[in-house]
CSV table of C-alpha atoms and ligand atoms in Angstrom, one decimal:
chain,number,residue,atom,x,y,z
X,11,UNK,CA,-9.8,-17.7,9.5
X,12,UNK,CA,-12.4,-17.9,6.4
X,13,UNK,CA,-10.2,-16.9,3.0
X,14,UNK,CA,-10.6,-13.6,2.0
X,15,UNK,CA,-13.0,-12.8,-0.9
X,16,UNK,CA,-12.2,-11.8,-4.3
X,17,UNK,CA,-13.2,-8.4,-5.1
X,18,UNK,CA,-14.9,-9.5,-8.1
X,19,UNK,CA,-17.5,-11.9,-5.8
X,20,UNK,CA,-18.1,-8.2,-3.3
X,21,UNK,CA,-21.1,-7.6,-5.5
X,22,UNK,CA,-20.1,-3.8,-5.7
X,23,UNK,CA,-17.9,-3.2,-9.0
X,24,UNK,CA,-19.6,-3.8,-12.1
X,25,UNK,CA,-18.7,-7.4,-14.0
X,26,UNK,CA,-15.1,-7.0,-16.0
X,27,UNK,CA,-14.2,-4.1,-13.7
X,28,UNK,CA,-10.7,-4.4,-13.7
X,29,UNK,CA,-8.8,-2.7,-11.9
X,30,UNK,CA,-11.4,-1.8,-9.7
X,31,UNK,CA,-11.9,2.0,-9.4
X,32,UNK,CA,-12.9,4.0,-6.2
X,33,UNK,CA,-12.7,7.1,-6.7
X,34,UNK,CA,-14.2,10.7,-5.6
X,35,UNK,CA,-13.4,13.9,-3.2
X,36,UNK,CA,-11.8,13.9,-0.3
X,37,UNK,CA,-14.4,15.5,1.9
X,38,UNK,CA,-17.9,15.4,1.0
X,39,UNK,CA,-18.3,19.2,0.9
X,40,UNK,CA,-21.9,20.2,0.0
X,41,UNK,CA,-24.2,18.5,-1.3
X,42,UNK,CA,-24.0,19.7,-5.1
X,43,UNK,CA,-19.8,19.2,-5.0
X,44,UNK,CA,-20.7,15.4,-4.0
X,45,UNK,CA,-23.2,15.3,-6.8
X,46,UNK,CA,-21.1,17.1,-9.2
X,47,UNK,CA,-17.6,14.5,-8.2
X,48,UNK,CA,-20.1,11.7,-8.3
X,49,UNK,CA,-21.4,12.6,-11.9
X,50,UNK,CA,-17.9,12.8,-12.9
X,51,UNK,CA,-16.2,9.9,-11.6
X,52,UNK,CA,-19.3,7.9,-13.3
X,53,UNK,CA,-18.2,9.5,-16.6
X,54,UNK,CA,-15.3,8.2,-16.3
X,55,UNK,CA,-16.0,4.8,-15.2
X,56,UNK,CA,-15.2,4.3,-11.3
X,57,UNK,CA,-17.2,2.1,-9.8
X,58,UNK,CA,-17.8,3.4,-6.3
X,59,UNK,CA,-17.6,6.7,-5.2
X,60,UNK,CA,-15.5,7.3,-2.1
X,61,UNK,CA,-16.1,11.0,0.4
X,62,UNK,CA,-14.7,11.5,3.7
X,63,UNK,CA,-17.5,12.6,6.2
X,64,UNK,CA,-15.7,12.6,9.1
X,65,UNK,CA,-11.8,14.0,8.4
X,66,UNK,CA,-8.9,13.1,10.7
X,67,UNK,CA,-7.3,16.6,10.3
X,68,UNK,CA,-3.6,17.1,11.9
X,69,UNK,CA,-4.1,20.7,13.4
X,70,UNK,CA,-7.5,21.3,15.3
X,71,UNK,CA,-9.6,24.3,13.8
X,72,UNK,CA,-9.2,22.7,9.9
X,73,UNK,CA,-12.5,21.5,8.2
X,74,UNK,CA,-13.1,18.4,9.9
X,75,UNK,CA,-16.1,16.8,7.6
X,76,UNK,CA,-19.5,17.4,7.4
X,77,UNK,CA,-20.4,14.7,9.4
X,78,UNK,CA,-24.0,12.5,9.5
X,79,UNK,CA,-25.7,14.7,7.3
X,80,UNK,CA,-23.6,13.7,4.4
X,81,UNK,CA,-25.2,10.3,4.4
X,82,UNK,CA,-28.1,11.2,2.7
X,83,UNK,CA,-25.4,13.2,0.1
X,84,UNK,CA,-23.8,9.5,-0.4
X,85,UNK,CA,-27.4,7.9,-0.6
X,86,UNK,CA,-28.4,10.8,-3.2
X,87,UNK,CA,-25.2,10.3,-5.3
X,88,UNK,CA,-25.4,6.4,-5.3
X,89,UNK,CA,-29.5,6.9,-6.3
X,90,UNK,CA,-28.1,9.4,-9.3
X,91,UNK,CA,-25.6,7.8,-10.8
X,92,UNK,CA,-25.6,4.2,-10.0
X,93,UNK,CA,-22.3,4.0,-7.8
X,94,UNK,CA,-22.1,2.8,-5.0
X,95,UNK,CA,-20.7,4.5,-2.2
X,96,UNK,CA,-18.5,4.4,0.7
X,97,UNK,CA,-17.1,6.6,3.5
X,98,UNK,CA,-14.5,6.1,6.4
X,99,UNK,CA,-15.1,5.2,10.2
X,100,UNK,CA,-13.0,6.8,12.6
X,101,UNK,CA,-14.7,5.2,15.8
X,102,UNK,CA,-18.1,3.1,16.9
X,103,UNK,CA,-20.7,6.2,16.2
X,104,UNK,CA,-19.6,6.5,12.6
X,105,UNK,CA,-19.8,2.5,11.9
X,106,UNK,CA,-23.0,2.5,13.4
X,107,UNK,CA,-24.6,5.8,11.3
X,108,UNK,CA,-22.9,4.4,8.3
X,109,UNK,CA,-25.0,0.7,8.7
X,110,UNK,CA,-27.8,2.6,9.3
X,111,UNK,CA,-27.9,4.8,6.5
X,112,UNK,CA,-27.1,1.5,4.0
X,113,UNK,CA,-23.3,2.7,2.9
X,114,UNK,CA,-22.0,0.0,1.0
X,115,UNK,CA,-18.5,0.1,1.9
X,116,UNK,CA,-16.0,1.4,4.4
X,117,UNK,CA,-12.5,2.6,5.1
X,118,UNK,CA,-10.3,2.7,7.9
X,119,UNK,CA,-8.2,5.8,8.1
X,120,UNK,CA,-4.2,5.2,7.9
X,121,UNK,CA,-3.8,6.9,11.6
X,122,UNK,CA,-6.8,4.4,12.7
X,123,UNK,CA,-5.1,1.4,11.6
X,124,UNK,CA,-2.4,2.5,13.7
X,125,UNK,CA,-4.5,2.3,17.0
X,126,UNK,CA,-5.6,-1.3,17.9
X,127,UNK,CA,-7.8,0.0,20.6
X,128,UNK,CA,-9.7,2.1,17.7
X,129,UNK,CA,-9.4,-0.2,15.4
X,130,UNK,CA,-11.2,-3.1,18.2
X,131,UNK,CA,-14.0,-0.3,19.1
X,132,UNK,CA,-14.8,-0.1,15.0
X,133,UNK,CA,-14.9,-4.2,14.9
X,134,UNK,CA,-17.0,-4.3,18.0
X,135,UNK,CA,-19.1,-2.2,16.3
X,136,UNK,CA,-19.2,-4.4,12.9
X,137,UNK,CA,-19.7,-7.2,14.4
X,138,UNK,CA,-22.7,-8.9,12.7
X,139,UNK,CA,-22.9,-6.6,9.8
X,140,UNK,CA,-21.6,-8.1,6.2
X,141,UNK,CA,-20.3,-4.9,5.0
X,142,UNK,CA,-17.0,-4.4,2.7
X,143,UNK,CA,-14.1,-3.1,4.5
X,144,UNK,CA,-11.2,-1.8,2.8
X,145,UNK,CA,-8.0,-1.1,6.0
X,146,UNK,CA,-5.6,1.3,4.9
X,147,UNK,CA,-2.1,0.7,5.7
X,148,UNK,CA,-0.9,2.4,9.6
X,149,UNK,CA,1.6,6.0,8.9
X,150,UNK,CA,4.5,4.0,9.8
X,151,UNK,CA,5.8,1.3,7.8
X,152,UNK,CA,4.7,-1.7,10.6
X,153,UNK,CA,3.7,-4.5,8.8
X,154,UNK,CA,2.1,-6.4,12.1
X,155,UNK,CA,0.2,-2.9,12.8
X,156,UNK,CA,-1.5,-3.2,9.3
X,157,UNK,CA,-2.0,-7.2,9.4
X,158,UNK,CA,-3.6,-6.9,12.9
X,159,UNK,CA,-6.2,-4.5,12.3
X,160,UNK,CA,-7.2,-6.8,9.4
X,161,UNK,CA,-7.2,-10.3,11.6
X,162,UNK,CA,-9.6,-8.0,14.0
X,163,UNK,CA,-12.1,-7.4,11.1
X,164,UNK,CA,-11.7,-11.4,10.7
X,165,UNK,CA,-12.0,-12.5,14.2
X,166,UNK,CA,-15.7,-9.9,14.1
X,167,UNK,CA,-17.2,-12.0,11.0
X,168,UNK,CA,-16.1,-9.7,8.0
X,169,UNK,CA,-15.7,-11.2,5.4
X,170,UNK,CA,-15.1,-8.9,2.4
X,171,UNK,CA,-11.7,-7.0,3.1
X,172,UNK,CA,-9.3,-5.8,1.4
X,173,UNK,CA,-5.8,-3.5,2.0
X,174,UNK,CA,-5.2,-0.5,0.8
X,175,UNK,CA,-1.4,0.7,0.2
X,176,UNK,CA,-1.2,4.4,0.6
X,177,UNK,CA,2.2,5.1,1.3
X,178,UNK,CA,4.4,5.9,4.9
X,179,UNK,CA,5.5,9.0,6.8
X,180,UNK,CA,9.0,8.9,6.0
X,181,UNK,CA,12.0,11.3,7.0
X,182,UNK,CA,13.8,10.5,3.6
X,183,UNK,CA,13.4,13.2,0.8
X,184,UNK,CA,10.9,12.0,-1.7
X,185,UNK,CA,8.8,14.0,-4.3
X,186,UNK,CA,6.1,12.5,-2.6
X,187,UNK,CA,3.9,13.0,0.2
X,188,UNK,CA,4.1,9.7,1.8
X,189,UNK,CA,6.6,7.3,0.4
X,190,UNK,CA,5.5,4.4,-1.3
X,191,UNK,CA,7.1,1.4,0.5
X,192,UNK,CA,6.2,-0.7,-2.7
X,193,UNK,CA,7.7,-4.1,-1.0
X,194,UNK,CA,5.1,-3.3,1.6
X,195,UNK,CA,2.2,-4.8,-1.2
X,196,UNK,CA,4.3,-8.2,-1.8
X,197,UNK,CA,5.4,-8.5,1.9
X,198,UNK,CA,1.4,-8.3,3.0
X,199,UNK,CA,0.5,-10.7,0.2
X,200,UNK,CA,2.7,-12.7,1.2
X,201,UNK,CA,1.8,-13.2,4.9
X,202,UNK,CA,-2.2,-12.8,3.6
X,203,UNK,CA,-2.7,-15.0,0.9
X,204,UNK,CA,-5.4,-13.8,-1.3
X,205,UNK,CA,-5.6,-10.3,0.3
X,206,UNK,CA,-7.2,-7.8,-1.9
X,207,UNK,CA,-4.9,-5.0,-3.0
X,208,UNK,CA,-6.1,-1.9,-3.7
X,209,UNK,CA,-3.4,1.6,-3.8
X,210,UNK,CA,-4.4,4.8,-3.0
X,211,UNK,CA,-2.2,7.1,-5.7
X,212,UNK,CA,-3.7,10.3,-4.4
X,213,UNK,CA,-2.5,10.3,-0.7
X,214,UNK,CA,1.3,8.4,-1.6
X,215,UNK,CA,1.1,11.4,-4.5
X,216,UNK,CA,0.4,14.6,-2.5
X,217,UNK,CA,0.2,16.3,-5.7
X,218,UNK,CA,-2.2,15.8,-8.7
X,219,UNK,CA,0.5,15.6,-11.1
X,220,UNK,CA,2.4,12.4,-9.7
X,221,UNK,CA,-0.9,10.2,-9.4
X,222,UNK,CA,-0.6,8.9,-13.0
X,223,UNK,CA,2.7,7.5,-12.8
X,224,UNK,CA,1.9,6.0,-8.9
X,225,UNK,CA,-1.7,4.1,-10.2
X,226,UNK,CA,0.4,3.4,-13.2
X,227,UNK,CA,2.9,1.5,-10.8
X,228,UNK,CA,0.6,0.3,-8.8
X,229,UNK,CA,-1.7,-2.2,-11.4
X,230,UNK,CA,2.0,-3.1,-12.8
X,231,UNK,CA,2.9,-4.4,-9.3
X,232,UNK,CA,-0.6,-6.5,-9.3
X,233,UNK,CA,-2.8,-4.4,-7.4
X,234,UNK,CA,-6.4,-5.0,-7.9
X,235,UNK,CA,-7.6,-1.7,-7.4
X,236,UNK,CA,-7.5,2.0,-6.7
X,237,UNK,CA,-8.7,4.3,-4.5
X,238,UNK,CA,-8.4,7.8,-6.5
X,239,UNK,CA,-9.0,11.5,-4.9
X,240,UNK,CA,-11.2,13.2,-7.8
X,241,UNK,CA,-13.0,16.3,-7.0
X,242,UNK,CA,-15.3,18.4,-9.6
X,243,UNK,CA,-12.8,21.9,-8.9
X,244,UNK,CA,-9.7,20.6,-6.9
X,245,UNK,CA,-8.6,24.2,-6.4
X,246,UNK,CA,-11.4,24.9,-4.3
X,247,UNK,CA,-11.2,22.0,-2.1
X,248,UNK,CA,-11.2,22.1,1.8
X,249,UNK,CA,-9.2,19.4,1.9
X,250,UNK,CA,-6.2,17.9,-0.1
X,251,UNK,CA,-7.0,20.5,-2.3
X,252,UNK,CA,-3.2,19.8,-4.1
X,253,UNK,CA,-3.3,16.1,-4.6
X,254,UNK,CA,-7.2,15.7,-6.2
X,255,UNK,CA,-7.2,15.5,-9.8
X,256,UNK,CA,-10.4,17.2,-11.7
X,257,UNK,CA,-12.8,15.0,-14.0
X,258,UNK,CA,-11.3,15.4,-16.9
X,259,UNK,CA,-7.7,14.4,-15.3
X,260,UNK,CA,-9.1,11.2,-13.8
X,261,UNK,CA,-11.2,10.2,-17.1
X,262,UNK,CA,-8.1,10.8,-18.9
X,263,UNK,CA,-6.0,8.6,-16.2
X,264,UNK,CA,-8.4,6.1,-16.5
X,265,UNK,CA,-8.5,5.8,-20.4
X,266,UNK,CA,-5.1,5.0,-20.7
X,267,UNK,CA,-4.0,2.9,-17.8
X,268,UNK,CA,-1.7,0.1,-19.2
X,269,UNK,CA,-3.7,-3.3,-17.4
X,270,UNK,CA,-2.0,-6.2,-17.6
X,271,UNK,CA,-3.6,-9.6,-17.0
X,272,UNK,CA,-2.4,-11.0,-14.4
X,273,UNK,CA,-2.7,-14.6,-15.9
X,274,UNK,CA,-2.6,-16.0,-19.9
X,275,UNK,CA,-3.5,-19.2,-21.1
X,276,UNK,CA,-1.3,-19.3,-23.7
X,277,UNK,CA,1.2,-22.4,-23.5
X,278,UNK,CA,4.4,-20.7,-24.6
X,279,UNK,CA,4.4,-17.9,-21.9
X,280,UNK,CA,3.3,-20.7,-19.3
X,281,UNK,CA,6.6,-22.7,-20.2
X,282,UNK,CA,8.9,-20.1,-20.6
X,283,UNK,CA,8.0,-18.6,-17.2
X,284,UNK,CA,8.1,-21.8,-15.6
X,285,UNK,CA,11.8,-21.9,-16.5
X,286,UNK,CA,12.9,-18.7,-15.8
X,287,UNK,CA,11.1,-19.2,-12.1
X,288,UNK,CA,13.2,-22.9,-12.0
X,289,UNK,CA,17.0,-20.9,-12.6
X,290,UNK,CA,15.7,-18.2,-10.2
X,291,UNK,CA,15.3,-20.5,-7.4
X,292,UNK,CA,18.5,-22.1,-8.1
X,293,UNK,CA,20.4,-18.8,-8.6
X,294,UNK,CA,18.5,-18.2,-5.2
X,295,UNK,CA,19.9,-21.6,-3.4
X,296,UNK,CA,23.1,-21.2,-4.7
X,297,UNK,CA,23.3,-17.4,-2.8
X,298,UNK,CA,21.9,-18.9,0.4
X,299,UNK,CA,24.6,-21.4,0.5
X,300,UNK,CA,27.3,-19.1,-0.1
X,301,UNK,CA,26.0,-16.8,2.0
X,302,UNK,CA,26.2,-19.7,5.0
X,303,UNK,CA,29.8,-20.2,3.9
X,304,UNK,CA,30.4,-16.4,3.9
X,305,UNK,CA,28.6,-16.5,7.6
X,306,UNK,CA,31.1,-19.8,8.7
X,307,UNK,CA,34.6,-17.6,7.6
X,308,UNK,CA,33.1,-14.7,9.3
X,309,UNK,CA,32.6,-17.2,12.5
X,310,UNK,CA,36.0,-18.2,12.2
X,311,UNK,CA,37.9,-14.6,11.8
X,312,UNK,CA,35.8,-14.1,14.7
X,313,UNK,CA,37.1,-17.0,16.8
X,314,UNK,CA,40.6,-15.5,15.7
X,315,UNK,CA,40.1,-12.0,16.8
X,316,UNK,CA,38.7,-12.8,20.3
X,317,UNK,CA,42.0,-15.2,20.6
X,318,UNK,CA,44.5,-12.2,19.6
X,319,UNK,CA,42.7,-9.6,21.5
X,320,UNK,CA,41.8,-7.4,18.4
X,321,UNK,CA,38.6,-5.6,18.1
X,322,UNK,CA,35.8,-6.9,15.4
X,323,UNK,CA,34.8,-3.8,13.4
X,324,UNK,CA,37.5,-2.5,11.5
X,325,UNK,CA,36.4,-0.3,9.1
X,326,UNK,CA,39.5,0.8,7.8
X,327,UNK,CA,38.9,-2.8,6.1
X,328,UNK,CA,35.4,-2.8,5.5
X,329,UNK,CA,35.5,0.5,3.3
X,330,UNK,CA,38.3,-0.9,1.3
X,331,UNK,CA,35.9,-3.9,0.3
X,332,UNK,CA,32.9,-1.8,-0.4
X,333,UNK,CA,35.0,0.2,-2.4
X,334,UNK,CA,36.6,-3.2,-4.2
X,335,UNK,CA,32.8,-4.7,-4.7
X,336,UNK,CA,31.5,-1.0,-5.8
X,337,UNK,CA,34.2,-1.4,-8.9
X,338,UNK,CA,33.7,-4.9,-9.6
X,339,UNK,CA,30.2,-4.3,-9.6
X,340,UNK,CA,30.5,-1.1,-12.1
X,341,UNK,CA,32.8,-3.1,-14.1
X,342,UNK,CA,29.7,-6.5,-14.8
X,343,UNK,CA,27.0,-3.5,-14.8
X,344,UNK,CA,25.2,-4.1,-11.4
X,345,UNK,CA,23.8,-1.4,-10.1
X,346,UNK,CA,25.9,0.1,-7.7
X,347,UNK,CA,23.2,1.4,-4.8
X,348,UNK,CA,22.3,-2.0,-4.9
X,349,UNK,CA,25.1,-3.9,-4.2
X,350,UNK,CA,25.9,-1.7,-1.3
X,351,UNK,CA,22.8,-2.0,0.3
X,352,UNK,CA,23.1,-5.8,-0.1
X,353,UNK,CA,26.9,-5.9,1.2
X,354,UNK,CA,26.0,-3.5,4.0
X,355,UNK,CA,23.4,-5.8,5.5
X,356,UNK,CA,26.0,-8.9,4.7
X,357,UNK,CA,28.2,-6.9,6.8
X,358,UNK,CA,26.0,-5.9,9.8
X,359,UNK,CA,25.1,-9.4,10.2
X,360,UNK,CA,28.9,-11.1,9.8
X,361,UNK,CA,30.0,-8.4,13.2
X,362,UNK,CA,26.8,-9.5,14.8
X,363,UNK,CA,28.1,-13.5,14.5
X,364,UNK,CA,31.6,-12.2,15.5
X,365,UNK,CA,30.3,-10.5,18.8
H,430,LIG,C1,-8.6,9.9,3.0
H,430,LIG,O1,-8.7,8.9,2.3
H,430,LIG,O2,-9.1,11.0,2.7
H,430,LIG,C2,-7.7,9.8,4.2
H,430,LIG,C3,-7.8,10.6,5.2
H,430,LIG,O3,-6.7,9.0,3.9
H,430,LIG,P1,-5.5,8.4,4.9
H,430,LIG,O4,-6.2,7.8,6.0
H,430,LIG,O5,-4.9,7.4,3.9
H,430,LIG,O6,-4.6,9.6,5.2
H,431,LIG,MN1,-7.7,13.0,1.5
């Protein structure tokens, strides 16, 4: 598979752009709202200007885009202001409108990503074309889901792609509207070398006020980009009317982002970071073999237990040394949740070498 292109070589954010800024309503609504966001998000310094034409709405009967005719909206905006512009494809027809009318970039849809067959039907379509395509990540938190959709786009030419993290249905209680699964940005990097990531604050948010603190997170973690929700009177919004911030909100969120580089030159931070890396990956050696020794006694107690006849969970015993390690770890100031998540997947795998 070709390497993935820098967003800085897409030839769509303006030179320096960093992070790179998407931003703009949810639905493109009329004509004069898309105008209106597009002036605003200008203003403030995005660099493309996102709308939803078509809207992948939950219930039936909701507003569900304004279709094709808000090309020309997007062309109109882009011809205004300078942005450029870029929309999402639910299906063939809209990649096929959207390369017609010259959109510069595109989006796949979080429940999209989550259908290969959709997702195949969009690439069939692409094939050819040499347009930007940024995937969101699927509803659930299934890391193959996500990567597949993107080695599709590869295997039908694109070249300019990037990820968007935008948070996962969960059941847990969260403040926000999809949880954030922040691992989820290293683990995709990880499997995609030089990936593009962008985060989409406004849909992991649910709610204007949190999408400060989330973009915030998000360039801390490394992530490229953003995709923000900005619409010119968010209370009148027909869709994600809570979660959109105004102008003024985003030119303010903007203005004082913290962005890190993600590199220095200078020779002091270079050596100092280099040895700090070195004693991690010994501290990390040093765990993995006493983990493998932790793994042989639990092999042997094993062995032992099958010979007496006694059963292998216990958890008379196992509660008494969570409770032991949640002192100990008090007493050297680790934090607790931690060490019990760590020791409870310790545990699940020393019964499964017992069994
Ligand atoms: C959107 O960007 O408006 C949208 C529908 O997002 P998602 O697919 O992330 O829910
Ligand atoms: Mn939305």
């Amino acid at each position: 598979m070709a390497a993935f292109v820098p967003v800085s070589q897409w030839g769509l954010f303006p030179d320096g752009d960093r992070p790179f800024v998407v931003a703009g309503p949810c639905s493109a609504e009329s004509r004069e709202q898309l105008l209106e966001a597009a002036a605003g998000v200008k203003a403030a310094g995005a660099g493309v200007l996102r709308a939803g034409l078509w809207k992948p709405r939950t219930h039936p009967g909701g507003f569900e885009g304004v279709g094709a005719k808000g090309l020309a909206w997007l062309a109109e905006a882009r011809e205004a202001t300078g942005l450029r512009v870029c929309t999402e494809v639910g299906g063939a027809q809209h990649v096929q409108a959207c390369l017609k009318a010259g959109i510069d970039m595109l989006w796949i849809g979080a429940r999209t990503t989550a259908n290969p067959f959709q997702v195949q039907e969009i690439c069939d379509a692409l094939r050819g074309a040499d347009v930007p395509v940024l995937v969101k990540n699927p509803v659930s938190p299934d890391l193959d889901l996500w990567i597949g959709a993107i080695e599709r786009l590869q295997a039908a030419g694109i070249t300019r792609i990037g990820a968007v993290l935008r948070g996962f249905t969960t059941l847990d209680k969260t403040p926000y509207r999809n949880a954030p699964v922040w691992d989820m940005s290293t683990r995709i990097r990880t499997r995609l070398k030089g990936l593009p990531l962008f985060v989409d604050p406004s849909h992991m948010a649910g709610a204007a006020e949190y999408v400060k603190e989330l973009s915030q997170r998000a360039l801390d973690l490394g992530a490229c980009g953003l995709l923000i929700e900005v619409h010119p009177h968010p209370q009148e919004a027909l869709s994600d009317a809570a979660q959109q911030l105004d102008p003024a909100q985003f030119k303010d969120l903007i203005g004082n982002l913290n962005v890190r580089s993600s590199d220095t030159t200078d020779g002091t931070y270079a050596r100092t970071l280099e040895e700090l890396r070195a004693r991690i990956d010994g501290v990390d050696s040093r765990l993995l073999s006493l983990l493998e020794e932790r793994m042989r006694i639990s092999r042997s107690i094993g062995a032992l237990k099958k010979e007496y006849g006694v059963s292998i969970l216990q958890t008379g015993r196992w509660e008494a040394v969570m409770e032991g390690l949640r002192k100990e770890a008090d007493a050297i100031g680790l934090d607790r949740s931690m060490v019990e998540e760590i020791f409870s997947t310790i545990h699940d795998y020393s019964v499964k070498v017992q069994e």
